[in-house]
Amino acid sequence: AMAMAMAMAMASCHAEVPVARQETMQPQSQQQARSRKGSSKMLKAAFLSLASPLSWLSLSLHFSYCHAFAIGRPATDLLEHPPRIGVSKLYASKDVGADSNVGTNTAGTGPKPIIAVIGSGAVGCYYGARLYETGLHDVRFHMRGDHYTLSKSNGLNVTSYYGDIFIPPEELGAYDDPNDMGTADWVIVALKSTSLNAAPALVRPLLGAHTRVIAIMNGMIDQDFVDMLENDPLDGEEKKDNIDTDHSHHQHYLSGVPALPQKLTCCASIYAGMALVCSNKIGPGRIDHSYAGKLTGALSASSSDSWTRHGNQDEERQAFFDLWGATKIEHVYEEDLTRGRWSKMCWNLPFNGISVAMGGITVDKIVNDPGLRRLAYMVIDETIAAGNADLEGRGAEPSAFLGKSEKDAMMNLSDTMGPYKPSTMLDFKARRPMEVKYLFRKPLDRAKQLNVPVPHLETLVTQIEAFQRMYDLY
């Protein structure tokens, strides 16, 4: 029963939503509800059949790798390198009955914290709706166009594997101007990295000294994002004199993560948010979350005088737990941002890369073709080499290095995906802007800066950038 449930879960995670379904699906339809409840019951039965801690961990590994957005510290790393000093914490979704054993939610009972969502698409609306669901937060969504108009009049409807959420129009905080949203306690930024330059104008009006920001975005965007919020002037503003604009405050700017801790002045803290989630915007005001939702948080910068890259993050870690602790979101705190980013690259670079470089092919074609399979292995090896050189240069302990377990896990995961369509491939086929700079160019530049040979990765990036120029996918 457990094997059947896991197989169905994997199929539901990786199956592409058919076009016909996107056009005809009605919110909270009876057929959809029955299908979701049936799948949920099978998964619950599978969980209840697990008797040993090892079985729980095995199923956790399945969840950790079920989607291209798998990020942060790989689940297989828990076998070889247990979380350091309780820093990494896994919260299972509450609808499967799993409780946390480290970390608690210490949020108070005062006025509801204001949560502002910038980038209210498939990802932003899903995570924002889960926070609304708890009743503990005043969640405010920044929306545009028909999405704003129809949501404001009809409400926001999120159909979800873990339970549907409907925010009625009279309770939905929908805004089309961030200047009207007020100072937030938390800002969730769920933009695509192709829209990163728009972030300062959208986020800065929401910031106060106590505000915390989490950027749930793809790629090595972290240092650019911090610098934009900290220093990029808006209309009528001047650059701050106390900020080093030539980026000499860190040695490793190209990787997207500073070598030395950076003290913030624009807000309390900025986190990287790395999401494993299967979610689609199927129409204005309509989001379909089909599976998963794991969120990994890692600190990018803080206003604290004492925080470091490898410790003294207790306050920031607890704030992250307080935000997500009452939700159904499975969440993990990873202390080493560099490790989390390179771990994700072990899948994104070979499989997103080869898929696009081959003109838009699915993952099953990569793993089943002997030549492409060898190429994927070689790109993973190069990614691991670059990641470990980066970690070593930042003073990480050898126990944090990537290795064979990550390599095998990425390929084993891909072997079970079937005809999965990576996100960059979908953008390429639809001739939408591709996230090339932060997903591909940044890791390649960092490898070169570290003098790590990555010839196969460089070839893939060259091909992808040629497609980007050819079809103007910027």
C-alpha positions as MATLAB code, in Angstrom:
seq = 'AMAMAMAMAMASCHAEVPVARQETMQPQSQQQARSRKGSSKMLKAAFLSLASPLSWLSLSLHFSYCHAFAIGRPATDLLEHPPRIGVSKLYASKDVGADSNVGTNTAGTGPKPIIAVIGSGAVGCYYGARLYETGLHDVRFHMRGDHYTLSKSNGLNVTSYYGDIFIPPEELGAYDDPNDMGTADWVIVALKSTSLNAAPALVRPLLGAHTRVIAIMNGMIDQDFVDMLENDPLDGEEKKDNIDTDHSHHQHYLSGVPALPQKLTCCASIYAGMALVCSNKIGPGRIDHSYAGKLTGALSASSSDSWTRHGNQDEERQAFFDLWGATKIEHVYEEDLTRGRWSKMCWNLPFNGISVAMGGITVDKIVNDPGLRRLAYMVIDETIAAGNADLEGRGAEPSAFLGKSEKDAMMNLSDTMGPYKPSTMLDFKARRPMEVKYLFRKPLDRAKQLNVPVPHLETLVTQIEAFQRMYDLY';
ca = [
       0.000    0.000    0.000;
       2.845    2.360    0.837;
       4.552    1.679   -2.489;
       1.322    2.281   -4.412;
       0.651    5.517   -2.552;
       4.168    6.752   -3.156;
       3.916    5.912   -6.834;
       0.654    7.818   -7.110;
       2.154   10.756   -5.209;
       5.108   10.866   -7.568;
       2.867   10.700  -10.599;
       0.685   13.507   -9.288;
       3.716   15.673   -8.595;
       5.355   15.286  -11.971;
       2.358   15.040  -14.289;
       1.882   18.127  -16.410;
      -1.525   19.802  -16.016;
      -3.229   19.214  -19.392;
      -4.218   22.277  -21.360;
      -7.841   21.156  -21.447;
      -7.893   20.938  -17.670;
      -6.451   24.396  -17.320;
      -9.206   25.768  -19.529;
     -12.178   23.899  -18.089;
     -11.413   23.164  -14.442;
     -13.903   24.747  -12.042;
     -12.748   25.792   -8.564;
     -13.495   23.176   -5.952;
     -15.349   20.908   -8.367;
     -16.808   17.717   -6.929;
     -14.730   15.538   -9.217;
     -11.517   17.303   -8.224;
     -12.407   17.117   -4.552;
     -13.103   13.379   -4.767;
      -9.834   12.762   -6.597;
      -7.833   14.792   -4.129;
      -9.485   13.198   -1.101;
      -8.894    9.720   -2.496;
      -5.218   10.420   -3.082;
      -4.935   12.001    0.339;
      -6.426    8.920    1.994;
      -3.907    6.634    0.248;
      -1.036    8.820    1.369;
      -2.352    8.887    4.920;
      -2.561    5.088    4.884;
       0.999    4.919    3.642;
       2.211    7.163    6.430;
       0.331    5.234    9.084;
       1.914    1.999    7.851;
       5.388    3.284    8.646;
       6.603    1.847   11.898;
      10.307    2.703   12.060;
      12.224    5.997   12.018;
      14.098    4.720    8.949;
      10.819    4.313    7.071;
       9.836    7.854    7.940;
      13.173    9.114    6.678;
      12.864    7.126    3.450;
       9.495    8.702    2.681;
      10.914   12.103    3.619;
      13.621   11.609    0.990;
      10.926   10.934   -1.624;
       9.185   14.205   -0.812;
      12.460   16.095   -0.837;
      13.195   15.135   -4.427;
       9.783   14.966   -6.084;
      10.082   18.202   -8.073;
      12.504   20.300  -10.095;
      12.235   23.025   -7.500;
      13.914   20.780   -4.883;
      16.316   23.056   -3.163;
      18.279   23.669   -0.028;
      20.042   20.882    1.737;
      19.327   17.529   -0.017;
      17.404   15.046    2.087;
      20.041   12.346    1.502;
      22.489   14.593    3.342;
      20.589   13.838    6.563;
      21.928   10.292    6.353;
      25.592   11.299    6.138;
      25.638   14.738    7.785;
      22.945   15.214   10.458;
      21.791   18.808   11.040;
      24.409   20.796   12.916;
      23.431   21.827   16.461;
      19.752   21.527   15.631;
      20.019   24.241   12.983;
      18.184   22.456   10.166;
      14.648   21.589   11.159;
      12.083   19.667    9.172;
       8.363   20.298    9.728;
       6.035   17.786    8.087;
       2.674   18.941    6.818;
       0.138   18.759    9.595;
      -2.453   16.863    7.554;
      -0.267   13.756    7.683;
      -0.074   13.939   11.447;
       3.677   14.467   11.854;
       4.913   16.759   14.610;
       8.210   18.603   14.884;
      10.821   17.515   17.404;
      13.023   20.631   17.287;
      12.011   24.259   17.347;
       8.744   25.814   18.458;
       6.422   28.582   17.391;
       6.815   31.377   19.933;
       4.650   33.983   18.186;
       2.680   36.154   20.568;
      -1.035   36.883   20.778;
      -0.986   40.619   19.979;
      -2.230   42.306   16.779;
      -1.979   40.163   13.686;
       1.382   40.529   11.914;
       1.106   42.028    8.435;
       2.366   39.696    5.702;
       2.843   41.362    2.310;
       3.114   39.114   -0.760;
       4.924   40.576   -3.756;
       4.607   38.390   -6.830;
       1.173   36.892   -6.171;
       1.256   34.139   -8.763;
       1.210   30.366   -8.338;
       3.863   30.348   -5.622;
       3.136   33.603   -3.815;
      -0.612   32.997   -3.625;
      -0.157   29.439   -2.363;
       2.179   30.338    0.495;
       0.212   33.494    1.298;
      -3.057   31.552    1.397;
      -1.563   29.000    3.778;
      -0.600   31.841    6.125;
      -4.105   33.336    5.826;
      -5.563   29.916    6.630;
      -4.056   29.962   10.130;
      -6.043   33.054   11.093;
      -2.911   34.466   12.716;
      -1.835   36.897   10.002;
      -3.107   39.903    8.078;
      -2.046   38.748    4.596;
      -1.954   41.361    1.840;
      -1.398   40.399   -1.814;
       0.055   42.661   -4.477;
      -1.699   41.764   -7.748;
      -2.001   43.142  -11.261;
      -4.366   43.167  -14.231;
      -7.222   40.668  -14.394;
      -5.724   38.725  -11.499;
      -6.244   41.768   -9.272;
      -9.655   42.718  -10.670;
     -11.253   39.272  -10.521;
      -9.682   38.323   -7.181;
     -10.917   41.545   -5.607;
     -14.456   40.951   -6.855;
     -14.704   37.139   -6.578;
     -12.077   36.195   -4.004;
      -8.946   34.067   -4.273;
      -9.515   30.337   -4.823;
      -6.648   27.929   -4.110;
      -7.413   24.278   -4.805;
      -4.799   22.215   -3.017;
      -3.701   18.681   -2.376;
      -3.505   19.524    1.325;
      -6.936   21.131    1.491;
      -8.578   23.884   -0.545;
      -8.495   27.508    0.566;
     -10.977   30.195   -0.441;
     -10.399   33.791    0.626;
     -13.697   35.635    0.105;
     -13.517   39.090   -1.448;
     -14.537   40.798    1.775;
     -11.532   39.214    3.543;
      -9.005   39.297    0.707;
      -6.340   41.957    1.061;
      -5.728   42.637   -2.650;
      -3.716   45.693   -3.694;
      -2.468   46.979   -7.024;
      -0.049   49.506   -5.497;
       2.523   48.495   -2.865;
       2.496   52.053   -1.474;
      -1.031   51.335   -0.184;
      -0.101   48.114    1.636;
       1.545   49.641    4.701;
       4.684   48.644    6.586;
       4.856   44.860    6.852;
       6.201   42.518    9.481;
       7.132   40.028    6.742;
       7.448   40.493    2.990;
       7.242   37.374    0.815;
       8.827   38.063   -2.577;
       7.854   35.410   -5.142;
       8.927   37.119   -8.366;
      10.700   35.340  -11.206;
      14.382   36.219  -11.330;
      13.756   37.846  -14.719;
      11.818   40.520  -12.794;
      14.420   41.043  -10.081;
      15.113   44.635  -11.162;
      11.523   45.506  -10.290;
      11.990   44.392   -6.678;
      13.179   47.662   -5.076;
      10.169   49.683   -6.212;
       7.790   46.936   -5.073;
       9.418   46.013   -1.759;
      10.974   49.164   -0.351;
       7.609   50.870    0.471;
       6.837   47.915    2.760;
      10.012   48.009    4.841;
      10.519   49.136    8.417;
      13.292   48.519   10.915;
      11.496   45.387   12.175;
      10.535   43.972    8.745;
      11.836   40.578    7.630;
      11.931   39.657    3.944;
      12.019   36.194    2.361;
      12.681   35.917   -1.367;
      11.147   32.657   -2.621;
      12.907   32.772   -5.969;
      14.985   30.587   -8.276;
      18.710   30.905   -8.842;
      21.648   32.635   -7.208;
      19.842   35.935   -6.711;
      20.651   36.548   -3.066;
      23.431   39.129   -3.125;
      21.881   41.111   -5.959;
      18.574   41.131   -4.098;
      20.184   42.338   -0.862;
      22.150   45.040   -2.656;
      19.074   46.252   -4.534;
      17.021   46.660   -1.367;
      19.907   48.113    0.584;
      21.282   50.560   -1.926;
      19.440   50.978   -5.235;
      17.752   54.404   -5.153;
      14.133   54.908   -6.070;
      12.958   58.039   -7.867;
      14.096   61.105   -5.968;
      16.444   59.168   -3.665;
      20.207   59.197   -3.442;
      22.493   56.234   -2.865;
      23.380   55.613    0.760;
      26.846   56.829    1.657;
      27.472   53.971    4.070;
      27.100   51.229    1.444;
      30.049   49.923   -0.540;
      28.679   50.149   -4.081;
      31.600   48.400   -5.781;
      30.801   45.171   -3.906;
      34.241   45.072   -2.242;
      32.511   44.192    1.037;
      32.630   40.589   -0.139;
      35.086   38.605   -2.247;
      32.722   36.212   -3.946;
      30.021   38.393   -5.455;
      29.584   36.305   -8.613;
      28.184   33.359   -6.686;
      25.302   35.435   -5.445;
      26.309   34.944   -1.805;
      28.729   37.287    0.010;
      31.866   35.803    1.566;
      31.491   37.953    4.678;
      28.325   38.716    6.648;
      26.621   41.938    5.627;
      24.868   44.156    8.149;
      21.548   45.450    6.877;
      20.177   48.944    7.357;
      16.996   48.690    5.234;
      15.201   46.089    7.391;
      15.747   43.478   10.106;
      16.750   40.502    7.931;
      16.573   39.044    4.448;
      16.206   35.310    3.813;
      16.539   33.133    0.758;
      13.430   31.013    0.331;
      13.782   27.850   -1.728;
      10.562   26.070   -2.579;
       9.730   22.504   -3.540;
       6.193   22.968   -4.774;
       3.906   21.893   -7.610;
       1.599   24.862   -8.166;
      -0.005   26.477  -11.223;
      -1.901   29.683  -11.815;
      -4.799   28.364  -13.911;
      -6.602   31.657  -14.287;
      -7.140   35.065  -12.655;
      -7.861   34.486   -8.989;
      -7.399   30.696   -9.358;
      -4.403   28.687   -8.161;
      -4.088   24.893   -8.302;
      -1.565   23.375   -5.900;
      -1.180   19.746   -6.917;
       1.522   18.488   -4.558;
       4.387   19.156   -2.121;
       5.259   22.612   -0.811;
       8.432   22.181    1.214;
      10.117   25.507    1.936;
      13.769   25.884    2.889;
      14.874   29.152    4.451;
      18.433   30.431    4.763;
      19.676   33.783    6.000;
      21.111   36.160    3.383;
      21.735   39.215    5.565;
      20.761   40.627    8.941;
      20.844   43.891   10.881;
      22.323   41.987   13.821;
      25.928   42.689   14.806;
      26.596   39.085   15.794;
      25.312   36.866   12.982;
      27.752   34.780   10.960;
      27.599   32.502    7.940;
      27.844   29.420   10.145;
      26.182   30.406   13.418;
      24.682   33.039   15.718;
      21.407   32.956   13.813;
      19.135   31.981   16.700;
      16.844   35.007   16.462;
      16.506   34.791   12.689;
      15.914   31.044   12.794;
      13.196   31.385   15.434;
      11.493   34.151   13.474;
      11.355   31.843   10.449;
       9.818   29.079   12.586;
       7.302   31.506   14.081;
       6.105   32.540   10.638;
       5.493   29.048    9.260;
       4.993   27.020   12.440;
       1.181   27.109   12.458;
       0.793   26.399    8.727;
       0.578   23.160    6.762;
       3.848   24.095    5.059;
       6.719   21.675    5.575;
       9.635   23.957    6.385;
      13.353   23.637    6.971;
      15.977   26.128    8.111;
      19.386   25.705    6.464;
      22.164   27.655    8.102;
      24.556   27.498    5.133;
      23.042   29.405    2.210;
      25.944   28.505   -0.093;
      25.359   24.791    0.387;
      21.655   25.145   -0.215;
      22.131   26.942   -3.502;
      24.728   24.506   -4.907;
      22.626   21.537   -3.799;
      19.788   22.805   -5.922;
      22.138   23.368   -8.836;
      22.970   19.636   -8.864;
      19.557   19.124  -10.462;
      18.867   22.424  -12.181;
      22.097   22.651  -14.151;
      22.104   19.192  -15.758;
      18.391   18.602  -16.284;
      17.057   22.103  -16.926;
      20.193   22.708  -18.951;
      20.145   19.616  -21.166;
      16.377   19.883  -21.634;
      16.663   23.387  -23.103;
      19.920   22.780  -24.982;
      18.250   19.853  -26.772;
      15.444   22.112  -27.949;
      12.941   21.301  -25.207;
      12.898   17.607  -24.216;
      11.468   15.916  -21.146;
      13.536   14.379  -18.347;
      12.766   10.775  -19.334;
      14.469   11.327  -22.692;
      17.591   12.525  -20.906;
      17.894    9.612  -18.492;
      16.996    6.951  -21.086;
      19.451    8.086  -23.745;
      22.957    6.684  -22.981;
      24.799    9.757  -24.261;
      22.593   12.317  -22.532;
      22.670   10.304  -19.323;
      26.472   10.380  -19.343;
      26.350   14.110  -20.007;
      24.031   14.645  -17.020;
      26.450   12.746  -14.780;
      29.353   14.870  -16.008;
      27.499   18.125  -15.374;
      26.567   16.954  -11.869;
      30.237   16.135  -11.195;
      31.257   19.593  -12.352;
      28.560   21.221  -10.228;
      29.675   19.324   -7.132;
      33.305   20.291   -7.748;
      32.414   23.971   -8.088;
      30.107   23.874   -5.072;
      32.683   22.255   -2.834;
      35.351   24.732   -3.919;
      32.952   27.525   -3.029;
      32.151   25.975    0.354;
      35.822   25.435    1.125;
      36.611   29.034    0.199;
      33.997   30.211    2.680;
      35.376   28.122    5.534;
      32.732   25.395    5.568;
      33.563   22.127    7.293;
      34.253   19.099    5.062;
      31.124   17.451    6.453;
      29.099   20.075    4.574;
      30.598   19.205    1.175;
      28.496   17.701   -1.584;
      29.340   14.214   -2.846;
      28.253   10.871   -4.228;
      25.030   10.801   -2.238;
      23.796   13.980   -3.931;
      24.886   12.696   -7.353;
      23.111    9.356   -6.950;
      20.006   10.959   -5.436;
      19.608   13.411   -8.314;
      19.892   10.686  -10.925;
      17.660    8.266   -9.018;
      15.051   10.979   -8.722;
      15.244   11.755  -12.413;
      14.915    8.064  -13.305;
      11.474    8.071  -11.671;
      10.143   11.351  -13.077;
       8.866   10.121  -16.405;
       8.128   12.776  -19.066;
       8.609   15.690  -16.681;
       8.946   19.188  -18.178;
      11.451   21.397  -16.302;
      10.418   24.981  -15.662;
      13.063   26.509  -17.915;
      12.046   24.190  -20.740;
       8.405   25.287  -20.367;
       9.469   28.928  -20.599;
      11.602   28.159  -23.649;
       8.830   26.285  -25.476;
       6.336   29.068  -24.711;
       8.912   31.688  -25.791;
       8.761   33.405  -22.414;
      11.757   35.075  -20.733;
      14.079   32.414  -19.325;
      15.854   32.628  -15.973;
      19.295   32.243  -17.565;
      21.377   34.777  -15.659;
      20.772   33.444  -12.172;
      20.144   29.775  -12.938;
      23.029   29.223  -15.373;
      25.379   32.172  -15.875;
      26.033   32.885  -12.179;
      27.103   29.303  -11.319;
      29.300   29.150  -14.422;
      30.998   32.455  -13.613;
      31.577   31.346  -10.037;
      33.204   28.091  -11.186;
      35.526   30.054  -13.457;
      36.375   32.441  -10.638;
      37.325   29.435   -8.499;
      39.398   27.954  -11.366;
      37.236   24.828  -11.437;
      37.030   23.324  -14.962;
      33.400   22.893  -16.051;
      33.590   22.341  -19.838;
      30.290   20.477  -20.188;
      28.395   23.047  -18.134;
      29.956   25.855  -20.155;
      28.794   24.236  -23.398;
      25.219   23.952  -22.106;
      25.166   27.579  -20.979;
      26.554   28.692  -24.333;
      23.714   26.895  -26.137;
      21.023   28.195  -23.790;
      22.244   31.768  -24.064;
      22.250   31.416  -27.862;
      18.574   30.387  -27.747;
      17.888   33.324  -25.464;
      19.436   35.757  -27.951;
      17.867   34.067  -30.949;
      14.299   34.302  -29.607;
      14.805   37.401  -27.426;
      13.820   35.545  -24.245;
      14.917   38.239  -21.778;
];
